[in-house]
Tab-separated table of N, CA, C and O in Angstrom:
chain	number	residue	atom	x	y	z
A	1135	MET	N	-16.971	-0.766	5.252
A	1135	MET	CA	-15.867	0.120	5.568
A	1135	MET	C	-15.780	1.177	4.468
A	1135	MET	O	-15.869	0.854	3.279
A	1136	LEU	N	-15.603	2.413	4.861
A	1136	LEU	CA	-15.464	3.522	3.918
A	1136	LEU	C	-14.008	3.970	3.861
A	1136	LEU	O	-13.342	4.088	4.890
A	1137	ILE	N	-13.533	4.217	2.658
A	1137	ILE	CA	-12.158	4.675	2.443
A	1137	ILE	C	-12.216	6.104	1.918
A	1137	ILE	O	-12.860	6.369	0.894
A	1138	PRO	N	-11.529	7.039	2.604
A	1138	PRO	CA	-11.548	8.444	2.160
A	1138	PRO	C	-10.574	8.677	1.004
A	1138	PRO	O	-9.428	9.049	1.202
A	1139	HIS	N	-11.038	8.459	-0.203
A	1139	HIS	CA	-10.198	8.643	-1.393
A	1139	HIS	C	-9.769	10.107	-1.470
A	1139	HIS	O	-10.606	11.002	-1.361
A	1140	PRO	N	-8.463	10.386	-1.643
A	1140	PRO	CA	-7.990	11.778	-1.637
A	1140	PRO	C	-8.565	12.644	-2.765
A	1140	PRO	O	-8.622	13.862	-2.630
A	1141	LEU	N	-8.996	12.031	-3.854
A	1141	LEU	CA	-9.538	12.796	-4.978
A	1141	LEU	C	-11.052	12.713	-5.089
A	1141	LEU	O	-11.696	13.646	-5.555
A	1142	LEU	N	-11.636	11.596	-4.667
A	1142	LEU	CA	-13.057	11.338	-4.899
A	1142	LEU	C	-13.913	11.351	-3.646
A	1142	LEU	O	-15.126	11.192	-3.740
A	1143	GLY	N	-13.308	11.520	-2.478
A	1143	GLY	CA	-14.074	11.516	-1.236
A	1143	GLY	C	-14.321	10.101	-0.729
A	1143	GLY	O	-13.665	9.145	-1.148
A	1144	LEU	N	-15.282	9.962	0.166
A	1144	LEU	CA	-15.567	8.656	0.773
A	1144	LEU	C	-16.090	7.668	-0.266
A	1144	LEU	O	-17.007	7.980	-1.026
A	1145	ARG	N	-15.478	6.496	-0.282
A	1145	ARG	CA	-15.874	5.429	-1.212
A	1145	ARG	C	-16.010	4.140	-0.419
A	1145	ARG	O	-15.279	3.906	0.547
A	1146	ASP	N	-16.907	3.279	-0.822
A	1146	ASP	CA	-17.081	1.993	-0.165
A	1146	ASP	C	-15.900	1.078	-0.484
A	1146	ASP	O	-15.402	1.075	-1.618
A	1147	ALA	N	-15.473	0.299	0.492
A	1147	ALA	CA	-14.316	-0.588	0.308
A	1147	ALA	C	-14.554	-1.629	-0.779
A	1147	ALA	O	-13.598	-2.147	-1.355
A	1148	SER	N	-15.809	-1.922	-1.102
A	1148	SER	CA	-16.102	-2.908	-2.151
A	1148	SER	C	-15.639	-2.442	-3.530
A	1148	SER	O	-15.520	-3.253	-4.453
A	1149	GLU	N	-15.359	-1.144	-3.688
A	1149	GLU	CA	-14.844	-0.622	-4.956
A	1149	GLU	C	-13.353	-0.909	-5.126
A	1149	GLU	O	-12.803	-0.705	-6.197
A	1150	PHE	N	-12.693	-1.344	-4.052
A	1150	PHE	CA	-11.242	-1.496	-4.024
A	1150	PHE	C	-10.830	-2.958	-3.954
A	1150	PHE	O	-11.582	-3.816	-3.515
A	1151	THR	N	-9.595	-3.203	-4.366
A	1151	THR	CA	-8.951	-4.499	-4.185
A	1151	THR	C	-7.750	-4.283	-3.283
A	1151	THR	O	-6.941	-3.381	-3.512
A	1152	TYR	N	-7.642	-5.133	-2.267
A	1152	TYR	CA	-6.546	-5.043	-1.303
A	1152	TYR	C	-5.333	-5.782	-1.844
A	1152	TYR	O	-5.452	-6.913	-2.327
A	1153	LEU	N	-4.154	-5.145	-1.801
A	1153	LEU	CA	-2.944	-5.814	-2.270
A	1153	LEU	C	-2.101	-6.337	-1.120
A	1153	LEU	O	-1.599	-7.437	-1.154
A	1154	GLY	N	-1.918	-5.547	-0.090
A	1154	GLY	CA	-1.092	-5.990	1.025
A	1154	GLY	C	-0.356	-4.833	1.661
A	1154	GLY	O	-0.746	-3.673	1.544
A	1155	ASP	N	0.721	-5.164	2.314
A	1155	ASP	CA	1.539	-4.218	3.063
A	1155	ASP	C	2.096	-3.136	2.133
A	1155	ASP	O	2.618	-3.422	1.064
A	1156	ALA	N	1.994	-1.888	2.568
A	1156	ALA	CA	2.482	-0.764	1.751
A	1156	ALA	C	4.000	-0.741	1.640
A	1156	ALA	O	4.543	0.000	0.827
A	1157	SER	N	4.692	-1.554	2.415
A	1157	SER	CA	6.150	-1.613	2.287
A	1157	SER	C	6.563	-2.165	0.919
A	1157	SER	O	7.724	-2.061	0.538
A	1158	LEU	N	5.610	-2.726	0.166
A	1158	LEU	CA	5.911	-3.200	-1.189
A	1158	LEU	C	6.357	-2.055	-2.102
A	1158	LEU	O	6.984	-2.295	-3.133
A	1159	LEU	N	6.049	-0.816	-1.718
A	1159	LEU	CA	6.514	0.331	-2.504
A	1159	LEU	C	8.030	0.490	-2.425
A	1159	LEU	O	8.638	1.097	-3.301
A	1160	ASP	N	8.638	-0.057	-1.377
A	1160	ASP	CA	10.083	0.057	-1.163
A	1160	ASP	C	10.798	-1.159	-1.741
A	1160	ASP	O	11.352	-1.982	-1.011
A	1161	ARG	N	10.781	-1.283	-3.046
A	1161	ARG	CA	11.392	-2.422	-3.730
A	1161	ARG	C	12.917	-2.375	-3.582
A	1161	ARG	O	13.523	-1.308	-3.738
A	1162	PRO	N	13.544	-3.523	-3.288
A	1162	PRO	CA	15.009	-3.545	-3.131
A	1162	PRO	C	15.743	-3.219	-4.438
A	1162	PRO	O	15.204	-3.392	-5.530
A	1163	ASP	N	16.974	-2.781	-4.300
A	1163	ASP	CA	17.827	-2.489	-5.450
A	1163	ASP	C	18.322	-3.816	-6.037
A	1163	ASP	O	19.016	-4.572	-5.371
A	1164	TRP	N	17.964	-4.108	-7.266
A	1164	TRP	CA	18.320	-5.384	-7.879
A	1164	TRP	C	19.817	-5.499	-8.171
A	1164	TRP	O	20.325	-6.594	-8.413
A	1165	GLN	N	20.538	-4.386	-8.119
A	1165	GLN	CA	21.972	-4.410	-8.396
A	1165	GLN	C	22.821	-4.457	-7.126
A	1165	GLN	O	24.044	-4.511	-7.217
A	1166	ALA	N	22.193	-4.447	-5.977
A	1166	ALA	CA	22.942	-4.452	-4.723
A	1166	ALA	C	23.637	-5.798	-4.507
A	1166	ALA	O	23.236	-6.824	-5.064
A	1167	GLU	N	24.675	-5.782	-3.686
A	1167	GLU	CA	25.428	-7.005	-3.373
A	1167	GLU	C	24.521	-8.074	-2.756
A	1167	GLU	O	24.671	-9.255	-3.034
A	1168	ASP	N	23.594	-7.656	-1.899
A	1168	ASP	CA	22.719	-8.594	-1.198
A	1168	ASP	C	21.328	-8.677	-1.839
A	1168	ASP	O	20.342	-8.945	-1.159
A	1169	ALA	N	21.250	-8.489	-3.149
A	1169	ALA	CA	19.958	-8.428	-3.841
A	1169	ALA	C	19.129	-9.697	-3.646
A	1169	ALA	O	17.927	-9.624	-3.414
A	1170	ALA	N	19.737	-10.863	-3.693
A	1170	ALA	CA	18.989	-12.117	-3.558
A	1170	ALA	C	18.327	-12.196	-2.183
A	1170	ALA	O	17.133	-12.531	-2.072
A	1171	ASP	N	19.077	-11.885	-1.140
A	1171	ASP	CA	18.513	-11.908	0.213
A	1171	ASP	C	17.447	-10.830	0.382
A	1171	ASP	O	16.405	-11.072	0.997
A	1172	ALA	N	17.705	-9.659	-0.164
A	1172	ALA	CA	16.752	-8.560	-0.032
A	1172	ALA	C	15.436	-8.895	-0.734
A	1172	ALA	O	14.360	-8.619	-0.201
A	1173	PHE	N	15.511	-9.506	-1.923
A	1173	PHE	CA	14.286	-9.861	-2.638
A	1173	PHE	C	13.563	-11.019	-1.964
A	1173	PHE	O	12.337	-11.090	-1.983
A	1174	HIS	N	14.298	-11.938	-1.361
A	1174	HIS	CA	13.654	-13.010	-0.593
A	1174	HIS	C	12.805	-12.402	0.517
A	1174	HIS	O	11.627	-12.745	0.684
A	1175	ASP	N	13.387	-11.495	1.281
A	1175	ASP	CA	12.660	-10.849	2.368
A	1175	ASP	C	11.483	-10.032	1.830
A	1175	ASP	O	10.384	-10.055	2.397
A	1176	TYR	N	11.687	-9.337	0.724
A	1176	TYR	CA	10.665	-8.490	0.113
A	1176	TYR	C	9.442	-9.316	-0.310
A	1176	TYR	O	8.297	-8.907	-0.123
A	1177	VAL	N	9.702	-10.497	-0.871
A	1177	VAL	CA	8.612	-11.319	-1.404
A	1177	VAL	C	7.936	-12.161	-0.320
A	1177	VAL	O	6.716	-12.282	-0.297
A	1178	TYR	N	8.714	-12.735	0.593
A	1178	TYR	CA	8.172	-13.758	1.482
A	1178	TYR	C	7.923	-13.334	2.926
A	1178	TYR	O	7.118	-13.961	3.614
A	1179	LEU	N	8.610	-12.331	3.426
A	1179	LEU	CA	8.463	-11.977	4.836
A	1179	LEU	C	7.473	-10.835	5.007
A	1179	LEU	O	7.633	-9.772	4.425
A	1180	ARG	N	6.433	-11.069	5.796
A	1180	ARG	CA	5.401	-10.059	6.033
A	1180	ARG	C	5.100	-9.984	7.522
A	1180	ARG	O	5.105	-10.991	8.232
A	1181	ASP	N	4.795	-8.774	7.978
A	1181	ASP	CA	4.316	-8.583	9.339
A	1181	ASP	C	2.797	-8.725	9.342
A	1181	ASP	O	2.135	-8.492	8.327
A	1182	ASN	N	2.256	-9.111	10.472
A	1182	ASN	CA	0.809	-9.192	10.641
A	1182	ASN	C	0.453	-8.436	11.920
A	1182	ASN	O	0.121	-9.039	12.939
A	1183	PRO	N	0.542	-7.100	11.870
A	1183	PRO	CA	0.408	-6.315	13.102
A	1183	PRO	C	-1.044	-6.174	13.554
A	1183	PRO	O	-1.971	-6.208	12.751
A	1184	ALA	N	-1.203	-6.013	14.845
A	1184	ALA	CA	-2.496	-5.623	15.414
A	1184	ALA	C	-2.378	-4.133	15.710
A	1184	ALA	O	-1.485	-3.699	16.423
A	1185	GLY	N	-3.247	-3.344	15.127
A	1185	GLY	CA	-3.197	-1.894	15.310
A	1185	GLY	C	-3.002	-1.183	13.985
A	1185	GLY	O	-3.384	-1.693	12.933
A	1186	LEU	N	-2.382	-0.016	14.031
A	1186	LEU	CA	-2.200	0.780	12.810
A	1186	LEU	C	-1.262	0.092	11.832
A	1186	LEU	O	-0.206	-0.413	12.217
A	1187	HIS	N	-1.679	0.081	10.570
A	1187	HIS	CA	-0.905	-0.590	9.528
A	1187	HIS	C	-1.147	0.135	8.209
A	1187	HIS	O	-2.278	0.533	7.901
A	1188	ARG	N	-0.100	0.299	7.407
A	1188	ARG	CA	-0.217	0.942	6.084
A	1188	ARG	C	-0.368	-0.147	5.032
A	1188	ARG	O	0.444	-1.065	4.961
A	1189	GLU	N	-1.405	-0.013	4.197
A	1189	GLU	CA	-1.743	-1.042	3.218
A	1189	GLU	C	-1.930	-0.428	1.826
A	1189	GLU	O	-2.266	0.741	1.707
A	1190	LEU	N	-1.728	-1.250	0.807
A	1190	LEU	CA	-1.988	-0.831	-0.570
A	1190	LEU	C	-3.375	-1.286	-0.996
A	1190	LEU	O	-3.739	-2.456	-0.827
A	1191	TRP	N	-4.150	-0.360	-1.545
A	1191	TRP	CA	-5.483	-0.649	-2.065
A	1191	TRP	C	-5.573	-0.082	-3.479
A	1191	TRP	O	-5.100	1.011	-3.753
A	1192	TYR	N	-6.196	-0.844	-4.380
A	1192	TYR	CA	-6.365	-0.455	-5.778
A	1192	TYR	C	-7.834	-0.123	-6.018
A	1192	TYR	O	-8.716	-0.941	-5.734
A	1193	HIS	N	-8.123	1.057	-6.554
A	1193	HIS	CA	-9.502	1.489	-6.795
A	1193	HIS	C	-9.984	0.903	-8.126
A	1193	HIS	O	-10.146	1.604	-9.118
A	1194	GLU	N	-10.256	-0.371	-8.097
A	1194	GLU	CA	-10.609	-1.132	-9.298
A	1194	GLU	C	-11.937	-0.693	-9.910
A	1194	GLU	O	-12.069	-0.606	-11.132
A	1195	GLN	N	-12.926	-0.412	-9.083
A	1195	GLN	CA	-14.248	-0.030	-9.584
A	1195	GLN	C	-14.418	1.485	-9.695
A	1195	GLN	O	-15.540	1.983	-9.697
A	1196	GLY	N	-13.304	2.192	-9.780
A	1196	GLY	CA	-13.376	3.654	-9.854
A	1196	GLY	C	-12.343	4.196	-10.813
A	1196	GLY	O	-12.292	3.806	-11.974
A	1197	ASP	N	-11.470	5.067	-10.306
A	1197	ASP	CA	-10.507	5.739	-11.178
A	1197	ASP	C	-9.205	4.956	-11.373
A	1197	ASP	O	-8.266	5.456	-11.961
A	1198	ARG	N	-9.151	3.728	-10.869
A	1198	ARG	CA	-7.995	2.827	-11.022
A	1198	ARG	C	-6.716	3.386	-10.400
A	1198	ARG	O	-5.609	3.122	-10.861
A	1199	SER	N	-6.868	4.142	-9.343
A	1199	SER	CA	-5.700	4.671	-8.645
A	1199	SER	C	-5.277	3.708	-7.535
A	1199	SER	O	-6.065	2.896	-7.060
A	1200	TRP	N	-3.997	3.812	-7.181
A	1200	TRP	CA	-3.462	3.055	-6.053
A	1200	TRP	C	-3.409	3.975	-4.851
A	1200	TRP	O	-2.983	5.121	-4.963
A	1201	LEU	N	-3.836	3.465	-3.680
A	1201	LEU	CA	-3.824	4.241	-2.451
A	1201	LEU	C	-2.999	3.535	-1.381
A	1201	LEU	O	-2.939	2.307	-1.345
A	1202	VAL	N	-2.384	4.323	-0.524
A	1202	VAL	CA	-1.799	3.810	0.710
A	1202	VAL	C	-2.795	4.194	1.803
A	1202	VAL	O	-3.019	5.373	2.062
A	1203	VAL	N	-3.415	3.184	2.378
A	1203	VAL	CA	-4.436	3.385	3.395
A	1203	VAL	C	-3.851	3.010	4.752
A	1203	VAL	O	-3.328	1.914	4.917
A	1204	THR	N	-3.920	3.926	5.701
A	1204	THR	CA	-3.508	3.629	7.074
A	1204	THR	C	-4.767	3.229	7.822
A	1204	THR	O	-5.723	4.004	7.912
A	1205	ARG	N	-4.753	1.975	8.321
A	1205	ARG	CA	-5.960	1.398	8.906
A	1205	ARG	C	-5.613	0.680	10.203
A	1205	ARG	O	-4.551	0.079	10.330
A	1206	ASN	N	-6.520	0.746	11.159
A	1206	ASN	CA	-6.376	-0.021	12.387
A	1206	ASN	C	-6.908	-1.422	12.097
A	1206	ASN	O	-8.099	-1.595	11.829
A	1207	THR	N	-6.037	-2.424	12.156
A	1207	THR	CA	-6.435	-3.788	11.800
A	1207	THR	C	-7.319	-4.441	12.856
A	1207	THR	O	-7.920	-5.467	12.587
A	1208	VAL	N	-7.406	-3.838	14.023
A	1208	VAL	CA	-8.266	-4.381	15.085
A	1208	VAL	C	-9.695	-3.859	14.925
A	1208	VAL	O	-10.658	-4.619	14.979
A	1209	THR	N	-9.836	-2.553	14.707
A	1209	THR	CA	-11.164	-1.928	14.632
A	1209	THR	C	-11.632	-1.671	13.196
A	1209	THR	O	-12.781	-1.308	12.994
A	1210	HIS	N	-10.746	-1.803	12.226
A	1210	HIS	CA	-10.998	-1.506	10.803
A	1210	HIS	C	-11.216	-0.014	10.545
A	1210	HIS	O	-11.661	0.372	9.465
A	1211	GLU	N	-10.900	0.824	11.508
A	1211	GLU	CA	-11.014	2.269	11.319
A	1211	GLU	C	-9.931	2.727	10.339
A	1211	GLU	O	-8.761	2.428	10.508
A	1212	VAL	N	-10.347	3.454	9.312
A	1212	VAL	CA	-9.406	4.018	8.350
A	1212	VAL	C	-8.998	5.397	8.857
A	1212	VAL	O	-9.838	6.279	9.029
A	1213	VAL	N	-7.707	5.564	9.102
A	1213	VAL	CA	-7.182	6.806	9.659
A	1213	VAL	C	-6.800	7.787	8.561
A	1213	VAL	O	-7.009	8.992	8.688
A	1214	ARG	N	-6.272	7.253	7.454
A	1214	ARG	CA	-5.759	8.125	6.398
A	1214	ARG	C	-5.683	7.356	5.081
A	1214	ARG	O	-5.473	6.156	5.067
A	1215	ALA	N	-5.816	8.068	3.969
A	1215	ALA	CA	-5.614	7.487	2.647
A	1215	ALA	C	-4.857	8.494	1.795
A	1215	ALA	O	-5.194	9.679	1.773
A	1216	GLU	N	-3.813	8.023	1.124
A	1216	GLU	CA	-2.969	8.875	0.284
A	1216	GLU	C	-2.773	8.190	-1.064
A	1216	GLU	O	-2.806	6.965	-1.149
A	1217	LEU	N	-2.541	8.974	-2.094
A	1217	LEU	CA	-2.200	8.385	-3.378
A	1217	LEU	C	-0.836	7.707	-3.265
A	1217	LEU	O	0.119	8.302	-2.754
A	1218	ALA	N	-0.748	6.477	-3.733
A	1218	ALA	CA	0.495	5.704	-3.605
A	1218	ALA	C	1.645	6.390	-4.339
A	1218	ALA	O	2.782	6.355	-3.878
A	1219	ARG	N	1.354	7.025	-5.458
A	1219	ARG	CA	2.439	7.696	-6.198
A	1219	ARG	C	3.044	8.823	-5.371
A	1219	ARG	O	4.247	9.053	-5.407
A	1220	ASP	N	2.206	9.539	-4.605
A	1220	ASP	CA	2.721	10.615	-3.754
A	1220	ASP	C	3.588	10.059	-2.631
A	1220	ASP	O	4.623	10.630	-2.301
A	1221	VAL	N	3.186	8.936	-2.069
A	1221	VAL	CA	3.950	8.288	-1.009
A	1221	VAL	C	5.287	7.804	-1.566
A	1221	VAL	O	6.335	7.997	-0.954
A	1222	ALA	N	5.260	7.185	-2.751
A	1222	ALA	CA	6.486	6.677	-3.363
A	1222	ALA	C	7.446	7.816	-3.709
A	1222	ALA	O	8.646	7.736	-3.468
A	1223	LEU	N	6.926	8.893	-4.277
A	1223	LEU	CA	7.772	10.041	-4.627
A	1223	LEU	C	8.362	10.703	-3.387
A	1223	LEU	O	9.517	11.116	-3.392
A	1224	ALA	N	7.584	10.801	-2.314
A	1224	ALA	CA	8.084	11.380	-1.070
A	1224	ALA	C	9.184	10.493	-0.490
A	1224	ALA	O	10.169	11.006	0.062
A	1225	GLY	N	9.038	9.182	-0.627
A	1225	GLY	CA	10.067	8.263	-0.138
A	1225	GLY	C	11.367	8.400	-0.919
A	1225	GLY	O	12.451	8.341	-0.344
A	1226	ARG	N	11.260	8.592	-2.205
A	1226	ARG	CA	12.468	8.766	-3.032
A	1226	ARG	C	13.156	10.095	-2.740
A	1226	ARG	O	14.368	10.193	-2.744
A	1227	ALA	N	12.349	11.128	-2.491
A	1227	ALA	CA	12.915	12.450	-2.197
A	1227	ALA	C	13.636	12.451	-0.860
A	1227	ALA	O	14.612	13.180	-0.671
A	1228	ALA	N	13.196	11.599	0.066
A	1228	ALA	CA	13.806	11.541	1.385
A	1228	ALA	C	15.148	10.797	1.365
A	1228	ALA	O	15.929	10.926	2.292
A	1229	GLN	N	15.394	10.041	0.311
A	1229	GLN	CA	16.637	9.251	0.246
A	1229	GLN	C	17.815	10.061	-0.122
A	1229	GLN	O	18.141	10.902	-0.619
């Protein structure tokens, strides 16, 4: 599988380490009233979708960047790859 790194171009997936669901970027507020419940869900509850899914990948054998990769979990087709910091900053700006 090839991952289109936004800075380095196409890279083999063997250069990366998979972390999991990209929703991990949306960490709950530790000071909120429901922080315990929110962190329980954040740590333990995961979806296992068939189809398009956003995932976190770490470029361990390259520039050590974190990517949000949108991938079809059925066909393994990579639709898009973005720098995780850009995704996180865009999410904060939208709030």
